[in-house]
GROMACS .gro file of C-alpha atoms in nm:
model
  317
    1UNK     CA    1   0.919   2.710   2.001
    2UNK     CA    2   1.162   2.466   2.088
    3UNK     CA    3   1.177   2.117   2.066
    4UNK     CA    4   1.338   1.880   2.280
    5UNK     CA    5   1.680   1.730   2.185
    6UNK     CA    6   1.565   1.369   2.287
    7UNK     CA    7   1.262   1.374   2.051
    8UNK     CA    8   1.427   1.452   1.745
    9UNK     CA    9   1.716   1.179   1.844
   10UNK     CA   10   1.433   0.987   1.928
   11UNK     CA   11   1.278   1.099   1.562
   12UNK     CA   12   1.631   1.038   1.326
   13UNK     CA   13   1.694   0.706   1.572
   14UNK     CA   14   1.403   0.473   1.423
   15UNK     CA   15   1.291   0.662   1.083
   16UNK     CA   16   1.388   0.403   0.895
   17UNK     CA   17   1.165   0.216   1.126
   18UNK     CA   18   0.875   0.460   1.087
   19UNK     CA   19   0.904   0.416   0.701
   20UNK     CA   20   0.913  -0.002   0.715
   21UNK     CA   21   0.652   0.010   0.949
   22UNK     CA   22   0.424   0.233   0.714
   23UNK     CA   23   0.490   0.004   0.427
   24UNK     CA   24   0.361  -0.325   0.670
   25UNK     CA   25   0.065  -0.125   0.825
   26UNK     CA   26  -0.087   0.012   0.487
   27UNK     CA   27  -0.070  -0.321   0.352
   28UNK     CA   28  -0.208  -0.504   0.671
   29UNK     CA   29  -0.515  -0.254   0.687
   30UNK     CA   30  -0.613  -0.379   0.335
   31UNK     CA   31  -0.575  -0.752   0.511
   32UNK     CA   32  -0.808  -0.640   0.774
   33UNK     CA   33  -1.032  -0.504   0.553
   34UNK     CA   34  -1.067  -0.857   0.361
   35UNK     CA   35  -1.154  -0.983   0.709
   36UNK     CA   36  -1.434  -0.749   0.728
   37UNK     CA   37  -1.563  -0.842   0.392
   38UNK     CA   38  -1.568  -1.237   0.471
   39UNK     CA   39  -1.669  -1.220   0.788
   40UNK     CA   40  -2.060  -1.012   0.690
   41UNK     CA   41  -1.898  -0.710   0.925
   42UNK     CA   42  -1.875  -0.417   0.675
   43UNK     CA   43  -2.198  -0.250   0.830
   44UNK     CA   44  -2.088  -0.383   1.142
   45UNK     CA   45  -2.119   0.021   1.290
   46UNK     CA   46  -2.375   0.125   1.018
   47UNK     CA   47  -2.323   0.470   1.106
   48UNK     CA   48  -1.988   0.685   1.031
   49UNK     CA   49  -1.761   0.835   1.209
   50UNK     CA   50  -1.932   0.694   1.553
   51UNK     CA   51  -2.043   0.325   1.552
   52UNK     CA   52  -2.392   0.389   1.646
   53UNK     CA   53  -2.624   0.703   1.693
   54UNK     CA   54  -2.442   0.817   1.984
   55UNK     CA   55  -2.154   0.574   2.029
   56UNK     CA   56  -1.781   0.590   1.888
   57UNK     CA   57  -1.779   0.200   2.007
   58UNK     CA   58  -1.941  -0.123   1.962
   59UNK     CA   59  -2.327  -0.153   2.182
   60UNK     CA   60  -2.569  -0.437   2.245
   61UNK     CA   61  -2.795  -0.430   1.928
   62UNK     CA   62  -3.075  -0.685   1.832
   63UNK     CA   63  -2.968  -0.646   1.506
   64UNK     CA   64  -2.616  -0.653   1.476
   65UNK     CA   65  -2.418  -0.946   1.590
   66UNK     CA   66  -2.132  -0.826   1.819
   67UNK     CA   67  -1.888  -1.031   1.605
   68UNK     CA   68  -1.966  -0.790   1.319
   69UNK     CA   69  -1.971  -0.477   1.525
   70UNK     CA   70  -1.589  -0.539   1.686
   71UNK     CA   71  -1.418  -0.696   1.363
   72UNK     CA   72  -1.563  -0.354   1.165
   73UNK     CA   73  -1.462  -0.124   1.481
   74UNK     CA   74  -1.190  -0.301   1.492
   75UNK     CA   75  -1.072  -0.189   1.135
   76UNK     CA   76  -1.144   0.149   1.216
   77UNK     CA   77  -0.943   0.152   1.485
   78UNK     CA   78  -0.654   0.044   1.318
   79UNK     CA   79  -0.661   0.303   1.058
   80UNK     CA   80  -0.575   0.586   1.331
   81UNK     CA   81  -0.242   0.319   1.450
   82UNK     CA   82  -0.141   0.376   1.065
   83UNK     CA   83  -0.209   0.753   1.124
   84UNK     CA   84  -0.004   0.749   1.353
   85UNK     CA   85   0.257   0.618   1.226
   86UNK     CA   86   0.244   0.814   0.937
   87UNK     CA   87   0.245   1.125   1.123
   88UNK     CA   88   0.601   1.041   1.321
   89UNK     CA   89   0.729   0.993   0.920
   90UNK     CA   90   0.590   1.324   0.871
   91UNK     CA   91   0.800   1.452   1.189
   92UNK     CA   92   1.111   1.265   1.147
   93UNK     CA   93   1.128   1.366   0.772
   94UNK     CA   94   1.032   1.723   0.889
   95UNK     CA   95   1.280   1.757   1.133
   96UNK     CA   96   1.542   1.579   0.974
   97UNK     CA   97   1.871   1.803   0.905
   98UNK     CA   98   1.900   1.875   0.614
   99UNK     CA   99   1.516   1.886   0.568
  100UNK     CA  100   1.526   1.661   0.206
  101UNK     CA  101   1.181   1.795   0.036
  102UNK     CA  102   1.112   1.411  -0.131
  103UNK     CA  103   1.143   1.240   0.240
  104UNK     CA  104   0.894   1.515   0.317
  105UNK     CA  105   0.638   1.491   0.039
  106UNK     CA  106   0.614   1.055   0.048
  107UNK     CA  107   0.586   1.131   0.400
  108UNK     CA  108   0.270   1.340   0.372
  109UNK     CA  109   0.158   1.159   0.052
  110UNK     CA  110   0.129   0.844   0.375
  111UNK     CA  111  -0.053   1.115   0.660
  112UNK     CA  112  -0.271   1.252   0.337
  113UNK     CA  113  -0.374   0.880   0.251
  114UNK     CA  114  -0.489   0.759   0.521
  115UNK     CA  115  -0.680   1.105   0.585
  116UNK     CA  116  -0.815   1.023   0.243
  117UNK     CA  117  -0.919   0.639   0.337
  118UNK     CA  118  -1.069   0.762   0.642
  119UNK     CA  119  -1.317   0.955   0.401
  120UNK     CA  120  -1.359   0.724   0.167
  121UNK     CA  121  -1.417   0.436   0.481
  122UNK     CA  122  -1.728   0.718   0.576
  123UNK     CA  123  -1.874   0.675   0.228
  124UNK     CA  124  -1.827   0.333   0.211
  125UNK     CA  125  -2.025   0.294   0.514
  126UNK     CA  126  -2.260   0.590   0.382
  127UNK     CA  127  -2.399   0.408   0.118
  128UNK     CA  128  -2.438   0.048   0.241
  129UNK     CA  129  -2.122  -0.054   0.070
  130UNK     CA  130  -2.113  -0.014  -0.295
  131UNK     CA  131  -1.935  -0.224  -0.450
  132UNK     CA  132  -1.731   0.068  -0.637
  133UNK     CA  133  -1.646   0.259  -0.327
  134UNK     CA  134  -1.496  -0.108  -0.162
  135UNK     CA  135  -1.285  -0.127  -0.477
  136UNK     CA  136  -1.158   0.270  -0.477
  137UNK     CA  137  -1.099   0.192  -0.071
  138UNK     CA  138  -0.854  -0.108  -0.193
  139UNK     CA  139  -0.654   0.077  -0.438
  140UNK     CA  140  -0.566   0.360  -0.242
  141UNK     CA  141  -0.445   0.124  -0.017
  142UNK     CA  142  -0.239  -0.040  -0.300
  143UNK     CA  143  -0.110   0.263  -0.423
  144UNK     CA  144  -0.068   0.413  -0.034
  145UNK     CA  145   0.160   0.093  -0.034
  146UNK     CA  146   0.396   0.160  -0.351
  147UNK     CA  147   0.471   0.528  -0.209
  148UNK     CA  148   0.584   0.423   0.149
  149UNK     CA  149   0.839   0.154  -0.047
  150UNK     CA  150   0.960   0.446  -0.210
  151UNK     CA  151   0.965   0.643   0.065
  152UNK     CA  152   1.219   0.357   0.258
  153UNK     CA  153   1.400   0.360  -0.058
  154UNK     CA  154   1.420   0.752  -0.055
  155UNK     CA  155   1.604   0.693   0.303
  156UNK     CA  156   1.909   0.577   0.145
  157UNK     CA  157   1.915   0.711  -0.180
  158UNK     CA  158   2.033   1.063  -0.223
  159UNK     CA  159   1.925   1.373  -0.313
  160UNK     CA  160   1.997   1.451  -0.667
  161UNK     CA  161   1.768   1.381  -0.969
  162UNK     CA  162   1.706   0.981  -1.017
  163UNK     CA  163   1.976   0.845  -1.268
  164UNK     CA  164   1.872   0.533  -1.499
  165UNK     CA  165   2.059   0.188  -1.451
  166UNK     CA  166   1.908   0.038  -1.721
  167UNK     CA  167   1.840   0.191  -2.105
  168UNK     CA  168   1.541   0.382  -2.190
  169UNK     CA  169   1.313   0.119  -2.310
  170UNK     CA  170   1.377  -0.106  -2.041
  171UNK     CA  171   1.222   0.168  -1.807
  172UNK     CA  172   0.960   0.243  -2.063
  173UNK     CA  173   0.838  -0.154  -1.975
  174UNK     CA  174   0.841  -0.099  -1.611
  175UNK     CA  175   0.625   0.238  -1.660
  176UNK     CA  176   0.340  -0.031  -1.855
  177UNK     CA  177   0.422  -0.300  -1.630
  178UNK     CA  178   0.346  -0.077  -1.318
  179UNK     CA  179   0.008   0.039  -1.556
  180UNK     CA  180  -0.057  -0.333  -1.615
  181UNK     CA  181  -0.037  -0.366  -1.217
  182UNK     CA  182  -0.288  -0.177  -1.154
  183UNK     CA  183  -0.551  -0.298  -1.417
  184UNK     CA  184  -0.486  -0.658  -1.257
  185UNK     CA  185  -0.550  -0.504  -0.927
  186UNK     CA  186  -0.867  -0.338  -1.022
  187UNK     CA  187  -0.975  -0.684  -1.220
  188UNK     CA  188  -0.916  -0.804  -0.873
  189UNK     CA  189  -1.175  -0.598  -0.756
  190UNK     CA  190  -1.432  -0.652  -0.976
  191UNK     CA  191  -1.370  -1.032  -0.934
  192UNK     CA  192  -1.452  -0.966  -0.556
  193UNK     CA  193  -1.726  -0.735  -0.631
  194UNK     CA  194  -1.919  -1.012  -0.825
  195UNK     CA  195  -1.824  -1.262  -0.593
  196UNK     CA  196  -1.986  -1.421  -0.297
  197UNK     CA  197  -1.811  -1.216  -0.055
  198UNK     CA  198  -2.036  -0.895  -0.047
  199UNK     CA  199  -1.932  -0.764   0.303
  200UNK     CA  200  -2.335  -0.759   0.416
  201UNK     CA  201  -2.564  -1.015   0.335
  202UNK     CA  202  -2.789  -0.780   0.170
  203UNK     CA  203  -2.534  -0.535  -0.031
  204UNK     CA  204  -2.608  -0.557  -0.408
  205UNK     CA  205  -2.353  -0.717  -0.612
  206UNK     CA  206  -2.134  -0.628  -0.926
  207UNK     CA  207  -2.376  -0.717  -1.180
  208UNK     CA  208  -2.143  -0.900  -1.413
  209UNK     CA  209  -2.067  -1.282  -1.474
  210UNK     CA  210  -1.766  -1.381  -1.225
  211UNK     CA  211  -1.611  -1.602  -1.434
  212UNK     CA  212  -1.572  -1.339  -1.721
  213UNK     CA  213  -1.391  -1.147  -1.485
  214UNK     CA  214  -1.216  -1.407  -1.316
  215UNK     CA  215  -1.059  -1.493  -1.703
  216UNK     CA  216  -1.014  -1.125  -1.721
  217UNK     CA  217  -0.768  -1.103  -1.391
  218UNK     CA  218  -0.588  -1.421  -1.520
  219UNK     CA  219  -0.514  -1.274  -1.840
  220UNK     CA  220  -0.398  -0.963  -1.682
  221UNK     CA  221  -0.147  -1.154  -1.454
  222UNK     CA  222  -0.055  -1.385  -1.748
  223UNK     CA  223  -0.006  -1.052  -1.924
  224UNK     CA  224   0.237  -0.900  -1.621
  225UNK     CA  225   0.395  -1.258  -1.581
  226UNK     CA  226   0.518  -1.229  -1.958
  227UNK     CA  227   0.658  -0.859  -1.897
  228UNK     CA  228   0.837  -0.974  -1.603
  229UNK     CA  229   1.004  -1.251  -1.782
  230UNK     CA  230   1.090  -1.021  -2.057
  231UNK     CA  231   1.250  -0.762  -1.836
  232UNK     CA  232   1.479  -1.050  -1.609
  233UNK     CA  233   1.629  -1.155  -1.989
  234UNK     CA  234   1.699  -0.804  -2.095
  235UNK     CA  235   1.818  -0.674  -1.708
  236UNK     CA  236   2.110  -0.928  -1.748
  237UNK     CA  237   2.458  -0.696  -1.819
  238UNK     CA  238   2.280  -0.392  -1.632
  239UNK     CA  239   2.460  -0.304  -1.320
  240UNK     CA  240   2.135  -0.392  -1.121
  241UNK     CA  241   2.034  -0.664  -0.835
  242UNK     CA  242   1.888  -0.973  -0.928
  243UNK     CA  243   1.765  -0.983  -0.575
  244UNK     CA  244   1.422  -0.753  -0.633
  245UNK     CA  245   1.375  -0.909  -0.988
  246UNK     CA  246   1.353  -1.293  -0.830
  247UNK     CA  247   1.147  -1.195  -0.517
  248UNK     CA  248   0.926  -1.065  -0.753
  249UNK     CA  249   0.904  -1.334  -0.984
  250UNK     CA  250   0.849  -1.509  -0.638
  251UNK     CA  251   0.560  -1.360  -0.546
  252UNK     CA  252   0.412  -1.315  -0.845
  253UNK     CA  253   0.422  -1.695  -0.935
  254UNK     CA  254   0.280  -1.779  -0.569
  255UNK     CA  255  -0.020  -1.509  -0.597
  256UNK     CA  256  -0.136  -1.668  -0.922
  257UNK     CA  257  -0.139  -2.057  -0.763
  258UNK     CA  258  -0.330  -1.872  -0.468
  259UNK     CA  259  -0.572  -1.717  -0.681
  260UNK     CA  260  -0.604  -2.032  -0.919
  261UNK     CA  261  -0.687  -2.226  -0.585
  262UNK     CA  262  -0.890  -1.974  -0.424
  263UNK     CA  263  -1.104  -1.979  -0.760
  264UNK     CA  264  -1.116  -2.395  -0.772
  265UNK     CA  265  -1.242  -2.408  -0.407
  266UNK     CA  266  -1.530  -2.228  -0.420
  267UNK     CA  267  -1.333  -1.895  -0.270
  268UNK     CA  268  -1.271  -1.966   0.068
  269UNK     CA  269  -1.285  -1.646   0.290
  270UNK     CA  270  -0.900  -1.752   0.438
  271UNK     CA  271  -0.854  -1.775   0.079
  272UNK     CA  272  -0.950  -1.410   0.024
  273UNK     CA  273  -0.791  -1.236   0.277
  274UNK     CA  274  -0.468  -1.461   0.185
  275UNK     CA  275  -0.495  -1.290  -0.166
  276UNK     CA  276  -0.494  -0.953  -0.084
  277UNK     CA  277  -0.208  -0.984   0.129
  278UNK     CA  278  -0.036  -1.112  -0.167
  279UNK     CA  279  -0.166  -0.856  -0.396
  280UNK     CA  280   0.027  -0.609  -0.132
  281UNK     CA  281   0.318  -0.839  -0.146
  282UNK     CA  282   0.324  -0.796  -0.524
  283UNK     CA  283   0.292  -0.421  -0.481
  284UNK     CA  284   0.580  -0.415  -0.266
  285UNK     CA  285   0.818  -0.617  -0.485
  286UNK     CA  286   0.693  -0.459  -0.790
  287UNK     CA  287   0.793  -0.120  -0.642
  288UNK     CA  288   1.150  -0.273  -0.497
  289UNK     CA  289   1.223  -0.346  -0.841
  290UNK     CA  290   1.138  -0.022  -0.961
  291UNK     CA  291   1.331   0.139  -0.717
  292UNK     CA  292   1.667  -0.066  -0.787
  293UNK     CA  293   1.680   0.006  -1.153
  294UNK     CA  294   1.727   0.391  -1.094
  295UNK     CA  295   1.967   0.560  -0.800
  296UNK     CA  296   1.992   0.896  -0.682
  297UNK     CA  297   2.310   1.027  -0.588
  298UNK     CA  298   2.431   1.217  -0.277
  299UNK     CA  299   2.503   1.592  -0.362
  300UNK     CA  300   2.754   1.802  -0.170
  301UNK     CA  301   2.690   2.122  -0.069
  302UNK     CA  302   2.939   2.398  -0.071
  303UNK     CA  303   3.229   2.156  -0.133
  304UNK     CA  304   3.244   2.086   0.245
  305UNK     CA  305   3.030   1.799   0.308
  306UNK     CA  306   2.770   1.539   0.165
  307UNK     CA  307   2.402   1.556   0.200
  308UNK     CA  308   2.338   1.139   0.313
  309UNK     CA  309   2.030   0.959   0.282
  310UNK     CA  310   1.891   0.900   0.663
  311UNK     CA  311   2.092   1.138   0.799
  312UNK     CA  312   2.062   1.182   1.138
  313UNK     CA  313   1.766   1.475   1.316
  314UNK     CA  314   1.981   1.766   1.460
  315UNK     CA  315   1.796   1.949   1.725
  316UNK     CA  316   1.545   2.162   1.624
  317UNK     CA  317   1.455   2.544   1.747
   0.00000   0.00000   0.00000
């Protein structure tokens, strides 16, 4: 079967595009999600995959305010954009030349993910979201977000195995610091899940005291906060850039005021939805430092020529 030559220009043209725009779009879906949550909509379309019993989109109902039904539809709807998206990374990566097998995988570790938070979206629904499935929903999303900024990394970087910049215990703290990530993100959760902000009025909450886990997710970024500053004093002398490290320490420090606000003011719903796009903002720095403190050289095969990162997509039979 043969493919036309303009589609796979079209393909190698903007894959670097298709991989930003993955990063942006698994993050924003978690944003959008927030706005369900605030907003009462999460049973919105009580029913999964259609809306109703017999509709894929939003109906009159006596029951359910329209405003619920299109800002929940809405979501949904959005999750098949980031689809597709992730399926033209899947293409470009697939019919890149040479075909690099890590492009490929992150690329289907994206499609696979949001096939995966389509499911878990259903149960979500299914059982009158629980407050555990909301939080599992969230950090797949997180972690969906971390692979596609290695995956724009993996565009440039090269082929061969991934070669240190920094000495071994320096990338033994960024293993735990990437661990103590995702503990504060799951605190996060929990924080939410306790909180006032159930997604339904009449979805049971976390059964747990908020501000015991409000002091637990402070103490988990105060935790992070010291790692970071630990690992900017012993990068200095390591051939990395400083760039990553102090967008990070950026972030980081404006999350925490948000969060400290966001927990003096009674937890706003802009408030919320604010947060979790920093927590992906954090995600995405965290994972931009990660990526600059290891490279991956270009290989060359057969003496003749080197293997480049975001090489161009050679037509395709």
């Amino acid at each position: 079967m043969s493919v036309p030559p303009w589609f796979t220009r079209f393909l190698g043209t903007f894959q670097r595009a298709f991989a930003i725009a993955v990063v942006i779009a698994q993050g924003g879906i978690a944003v959008t999600g927030s706005i369900v949550r605030v907003t009462g909509s999460g049973l919105g379309c009580p029913t999964w995959p259609q809306c109703f019993e017999g509709s894929m989109v939003p109906v009159e109902h006596p029951e359910v305010a329209s405003l619920h039904q299109w800002v929940e539809f809405g979501n949904r709807t959005l999750t098949g954009v980031v689809g597709v998206i992730a399926a033209l990374c899947v293409l470009a990566a697939w019919f890149d030349r040479p075909r690099r097998r890590r492009v490929v995988t992150l690329a289907l570790i994206q499609f696979g993910g949001v096939v995966l938070q389509a499911v878990v979206g259903g149960l979500t629904v299914l059982t009158g979201l629980l407050w555990w499935t909301v939080s599992v929903h969230f950090l797949i999303s997180m972690a969906l977000v971390w692979f596609a900024v290695l995956l724009v990394a993996a565009l440039r970087e090269g082929d061969e195995p991934a070669r240190p910049l920094v000495p071994r215990p320096l990338m033994a703290l960024q293993v735990v610091q990437a661990a103590v990530l995702g503990l504060l993100l799951l605190a996060g959760t929990f924080v939410t899940a306790a909180g006032p902000h159930a997604g339904d009025a009449d979805t049971p909450r976390l059964d747990a005291p908020v501000d015991t886990l409000a002091q637990l997710h402070a103490d988990l970024l105060f935790l992070f906060l010291g790692m970071l500053v630990a690992l900017g004093f012993a990068l200095r002398g390591h051939p990395v850039p400083r760039r990553p490290y102090w967008l990070l320490v950026a972030v980081v420090l404006a999350q925490g005021v948000l969060g400290m606000v966001q927990y003096w003011t009674g937890v706003p719903e802009v408030l919320v939805s604010l947060h979790v796009l920093g927590a992906g903002a954090v995600v995405v720095a965290t994972a931009a430092l990660w990526t600059s403190t290891r490279e991956r050289a270009h290989f060359v095969d057969d003496g003749l020529r080197s293997h480049t990162a975001g090489s161009s997509v050679a037509s395709h039979a």
